[in-house]
């Protein structure tokens, strides 16, 4: 695994979106790790739209189903609704490796300003 502490510190200029609709609205304002605006491309290899600095889906085949296409496959051979967790992790690792090598990548989302409050078992555990 790539040491995340060594990766760039440039972050997206907006908070992480909560929904796909929010993501689609802010996508034109997103930046790469050099601060440059991201550019979308329609990729012939994976048949999906992605940012030019991102690896193509074909570069991160799924360890579970073997798919190198834009979508993972179910055991029946039909396209899955989303990538398998193993493929998402492999893709993230590929992006991290490229960023660690100095190649521009999609800038990460800013960290939350406050960590989420941990639930407590008893009310007297509250400060």
PDB file of C-alpha atoms in Angstrom:
ATOM      1  CA  UNK A   1       0.000   0.000   0.000  1.00  0.00           C
ATOM      2  CA  UNK A   2       1.113   3.538  -0.697  1.00  0.00           C
ATOM      3  CA  UNK A   3       1.949   5.717   2.290  1.00  0.00           C
ATOM      4  CA  UNK A   4      -0.858   8.308   2.168  1.00  0.00           C
ATOM      5  CA  UNK A   5       1.121  10.698   4.373  1.00  0.00           C
ATOM      6  CA  UNK A   6       3.568  11.250   1.504  1.00  0.00           C
ATOM      7  CA  UNK A   7       0.916  12.214  -1.036  1.00  0.00           C
ATOM      8  CA  UNK A   8       0.162  15.797  -2.053  1.00  0.00           C
ATOM      9  CA  UNK A   9      -1.770  18.056   0.230  1.00  0.00           C
ATOM     10  CA  UNK A  10      -3.757  20.010  -2.379  1.00  0.00           C
ATOM     11  CA  UNK A  11      -7.465  19.474  -1.699  1.00  0.00           C
ATOM     12  CA  UNK A  12     -10.676  20.132  -3.610  1.00  0.00           C
ATOM     13  CA  UNK A  13     -11.932  23.699  -3.026  1.00  0.00           C
ATOM     14  CA  UNK A  14     -15.323  22.449  -1.864  1.00  0.00           C
ATOM     15  CA  UNK A  15     -16.587  19.846   0.634  1.00  0.00           C
ATOM     16  CA  UNK A  16     -17.121  16.240  -0.450  1.00  0.00           C
ATOM     17  CA  UNK A  17     -20.521  15.909  -2.147  1.00  0.00           C
ATOM     18  CA  UNK A  18     -23.127  13.780  -0.415  1.00  0.00           C
ATOM     19  CA  UNK A  19     -25.035  12.710  -3.535  1.00  0.00           C
ATOM     20  CA  UNK A  20     -24.348  11.948  -7.192  1.00  0.00           C
ATOM     21  CA  UNK A  21     -26.366  15.018  -8.164  1.00  0.00           C
ATOM     22  CA  UNK A  22     -24.144  17.231  -5.978  1.00  0.00           C
ATOM     23  CA  UNK A  23     -21.034  15.622  -7.502  1.00  0.00           C
ATOM     24  CA  UNK A  24     -22.253  16.262 -11.042  1.00  0.00           C
ATOM     25  CA  UNK A  25     -22.937  19.921 -10.182  1.00  0.00           C
ATOM     26  CA  UNK A  26     -19.475  20.586  -8.711  1.00  0.00           C
ATOM     27  CA  UNK A  27     -17.464  18.467 -11.153  1.00  0.00           C
ATOM     28  CA  UNK A  28     -16.623  21.478 -13.399  1.00  0.00           C
ATOM     29  CA  UNK A  29     -14.965  23.252 -10.434  1.00  0.00           C
ATOM     30  CA  UNK A  30     -12.835  20.285  -9.327  1.00  0.00           C
ATOM     31  CA  UNK A  31      -9.017  20.420  -9.548  1.00  0.00           C
ATOM     32  CA  UNK A  32      -6.069  18.067  -9.841  1.00  0.00           C
ATOM     33  CA  UNK A  33      -3.135  17.794  -7.426  1.00  0.00           C
ATOM     34  CA  UNK A  34      -1.330  20.652  -9.212  1.00  0.00           C
ATOM     35  CA  UNK A  35      -4.336  22.972  -8.814  1.00  0.00           C
ATOM     36  CA  UNK A  36      -5.277  22.822 -12.499  1.00  0.00           C
ATOM     37  CA  UNK A  37      -8.938  22.386 -13.476  1.00  0.00           C
ATOM     38  CA  UNK A  38      -9.880  18.798 -14.264  1.00  0.00           C
ATOM     39  CA  UNK A  39     -10.771  17.878 -17.839  1.00  0.00           C
ATOM     40  CA  UNK A  40     -13.324  15.177 -18.664  1.00  0.00           C
ATOM     41  CA  UNK A  41     -12.803  12.761 -21.532  1.00  0.00           C
ATOM     42  CA  UNK A  42     -14.934  10.042 -23.088  1.00  0.00           C
ATOM     43  CA  UNK A  43     -12.598   7.056 -22.976  1.00  0.00           C
ATOM     44  CA  UNK A  44     -12.757   4.584 -25.857  1.00  0.00           C
ATOM     45  CA  UNK A  45     -10.916   1.899 -23.838  1.00  0.00           C
ATOM     46  CA  UNK A  46     -13.309   1.654 -20.907  1.00  0.00           C
ATOM     47  CA  UNK A  47     -16.381   3.225 -22.558  1.00  0.00           C
ATOM     48  CA  UNK A  48     -16.887   5.643 -19.690  1.00  0.00           C
ATOM     49  CA  UNK A  49     -16.295   9.304 -18.999  1.00  0.00           C
ATOM     50  CA  UNK A  50     -13.475  10.128 -16.606  1.00  0.00           C
ATOM     51  CA  UNK A  51     -10.952  12.862 -15.874  1.00  0.00           C
ATOM     52  CA  UNK A  52      -7.841  12.864 -18.087  1.00  0.00           C
ATOM     53  CA  UNK A  53      -5.537  12.587 -15.055  1.00  0.00           C
ATOM     54  CA  UNK A  54      -7.345   9.475 -13.792  1.00  0.00           C
ATOM     55  CA  UNK A  55      -6.261   6.020 -14.874  1.00  0.00           C
ATOM     56  CA  UNK A  56      -8.587   4.294 -17.312  1.00  0.00           C
ATOM     57  CA  UNK A  57     -10.766   1.587 -15.757  1.00  0.00           C
ATOM     58  CA  UNK A  58      -8.987  -0.902 -18.041  1.00  0.00           C
ATOM     59  CA  UNK A  59      -5.770  -0.203 -16.108  1.00  0.00           C
ATOM     60  CA  UNK A  60      -7.349  -1.536 -12.897  1.00  0.00           C
ATOM     61  CA  UNK A  61      -8.957  -4.887 -13.737  1.00  0.00           C
ATOM     62  CA  UNK A  62     -11.134  -6.372 -11.015  1.00  0.00           C
ATOM     63  CA  UNK A  63      -9.384  -8.962  -8.834  1.00  0.00           C
ATOM     64  CA  UNK A  64     -12.763 -10.614  -8.172  1.00  0.00           C
ATOM     65  CA  UNK A  65     -14.475 -10.836 -11.575  1.00  0.00           C
ATOM     66  CA  UNK A  66     -11.560 -10.052 -13.906  1.00  0.00           C
ATOM     67  CA  UNK A  67     -13.412  -7.268 -15.721  1.00  0.00           C
ATOM     68  CA  UNK A  68     -11.244  -4.616 -17.321  1.00  0.00           C
ATOM     69  CA  UNK A  69     -14.289  -2.809 -18.734  1.00  0.00           C
ATOM     70  CA  UNK A  70     -15.959   0.255 -17.258  1.00  0.00           C
ATOM     71  CA  UNK A  71     -18.176  -1.972 -15.091  1.00  0.00           C
ATOM     72  CA  UNK A  72     -17.600  -5.108 -13.043  1.00  0.00           C
ATOM     73  CA  UNK A  73     -19.487  -8.298 -13.907  1.00  0.00           C
ATOM     74  CA  UNK A  74     -21.831 -10.426 -11.852  1.00  0.00           C
ATOM     75  CA  UNK A  75     -21.311 -14.209 -11.854  1.00  0.00           C
ATOM     76  CA  UNK A  76     -24.145 -14.349 -14.411  1.00  0.00           C
ATOM     77  CA  UNK A  77     -22.056 -12.193 -16.764  1.00  0.00           C
ATOM     78  CA  UNK A  78     -24.361  -9.184 -16.487  1.00  0.00           C
ATOM     79  CA  UNK A  79     -22.914  -5.790 -15.598  1.00  0.00           C
ATOM     80  CA  UNK A  80     -22.826  -5.086 -11.873  1.00  0.00           C
ATOM     81  CA  UNK A  81     -24.394  -1.896 -10.480  1.00  0.00           C
ATOM     82  CA  UNK A  82     -21.030  -0.748  -9.109  1.00  0.00           C
ATOM     83  CA  UNK A  83     -17.414  -1.825  -8.905  1.00  0.00           C
ATOM     84  CA  UNK A  84     -16.503  -4.622  -6.522  1.00  0.00           C
ATOM     85  CA  UNK A  85     -14.747  -3.359  -3.373  1.00  0.00           C
ATOM     86  CA  UNK A  86     -11.513  -5.076  -4.407  1.00  0.00           C
ATOM     87  CA  UNK A  87     -11.467  -3.213  -7.716  1.00  0.00           C
ATOM     88  CA  UNK A  88     -12.201   0.122  -6.088  1.00  0.00           C
ATOM     89  CA  UNK A  89      -9.262  -0.506  -3.710  1.00  0.00           C
ATOM     90  CA  UNK A  90      -6.973  -1.486  -6.629  1.00  0.00           C
ATOM     91  CA  UNK A  91      -7.985   1.665  -8.525  1.00  0.00           C
ATOM     92  CA  UNK A  92      -7.341   3.842  -5.466  1.00  0.00           C
ATOM     93  CA  UNK A  93      -3.922   2.219  -5.007  1.00  0.00           C
ATOM     94  CA  UNK A  94      -3.087   2.880  -8.681  1.00  0.00           C
ATOM     95  CA  UNK A  95      -4.040   6.551  -8.243  1.00  0.00           C
ATOM     96  CA  UNK A  96      -1.950   6.768  -5.047  1.00  0.00           C
ATOM     97  CA  UNK A  97       1.064   5.194  -6.771  1.00  0.00           C
ATOM     98  CA  UNK A  98       0.830   7.666  -9.647  1.00  0.00           C
ATOM     99  CA  UNK A  99       0.485  10.614  -7.281  1.00  0.00           C
ATOM    100  CA  UNK A 100       3.472   9.410  -5.223  1.00  0.00           C
ATOM    101  CA  UNK A 101       5.454   9.279  -8.503  1.00  0.00           C
ATOM    102  CA  UNK A 102       4.650  12.960  -9.084  1.00  0.00           C
ATOM    103  CA  UNK A 103       1.914  12.543 -11.693  1.00  0.00           C
ATOM    104  CA  UNK A 104      -1.120  14.820 -11.313  1.00  0.00           C
ATOM    105  CA  UNK A 105      -4.223  13.075 -10.008  1.00  0.00           C
ATOM    106  CA  UNK A 106      -7.667  14.176  -8.890  1.00  0.00           C
ATOM    107  CA  UNK A 107      -7.161  16.207  -5.701  1.00  0.00           C
ATOM    108  CA  UNK A 108      -8.595  14.599  -2.585  1.00  0.00           C
ATOM    109  CA  UNK A 109     -11.539  16.009  -0.690  1.00  0.00           C
ATOM    110  CA  UNK A 110     -10.830  18.212   2.310  1.00  0.00           C
ATOM    111  CA  UNK A 111     -10.838  16.479   5.631  1.00  0.00           C
ATOM    112  CA  UNK A 112     -13.817  17.204   7.868  1.00  0.00           C
ATOM    113  CA  UNK A 113     -13.189  20.182  10.134  1.00  0.00           C
ATOM    114  CA  UNK A 114     -14.257  18.172  13.169  1.00  0.00           C
ATOM    115  CA  UNK A 115     -14.105  14.427  13.606  1.00  0.00           C
ATOM    116  CA  UNK A 116     -17.537  12.831  13.948  1.00  0.00           C
ATOM    117  CA  UNK A 117     -18.639  12.608  17.551  1.00  0.00           C
ATOM    118  CA  UNK A 118     -18.275   9.082  18.852  1.00  0.00           C
ATOM    119  CA  UNK A 119     -21.463   7.740  20.404  1.00  0.00           C
ATOM    120  CA  UNK A 120     -21.202   6.987  24.078  1.00  0.00           C
ATOM    121  CA  UNK A 121     -22.779   4.153  25.927  1.00  0.00           C
ATOM    122  CA  UNK A 122     -23.763   6.190  28.966  1.00  0.00           C
ATOM    123  CA  UNK A 123     -24.760   9.823  29.200  1.00  0.00           C
ATOM    124  CA  UNK A 124     -22.252  10.495  32.023  1.00  0.00           C
ATOM    125  CA  UNK A 125     -19.444   9.759  29.511  1.00  0.00           C
ATOM    126  CA  UNK A 126     -20.149  13.176  28.008  1.00  0.00           C
ATOM    127  CA  UNK A 127     -17.620  15.914  28.880  1.00  0.00           C
TER     128      UNK A 127
END
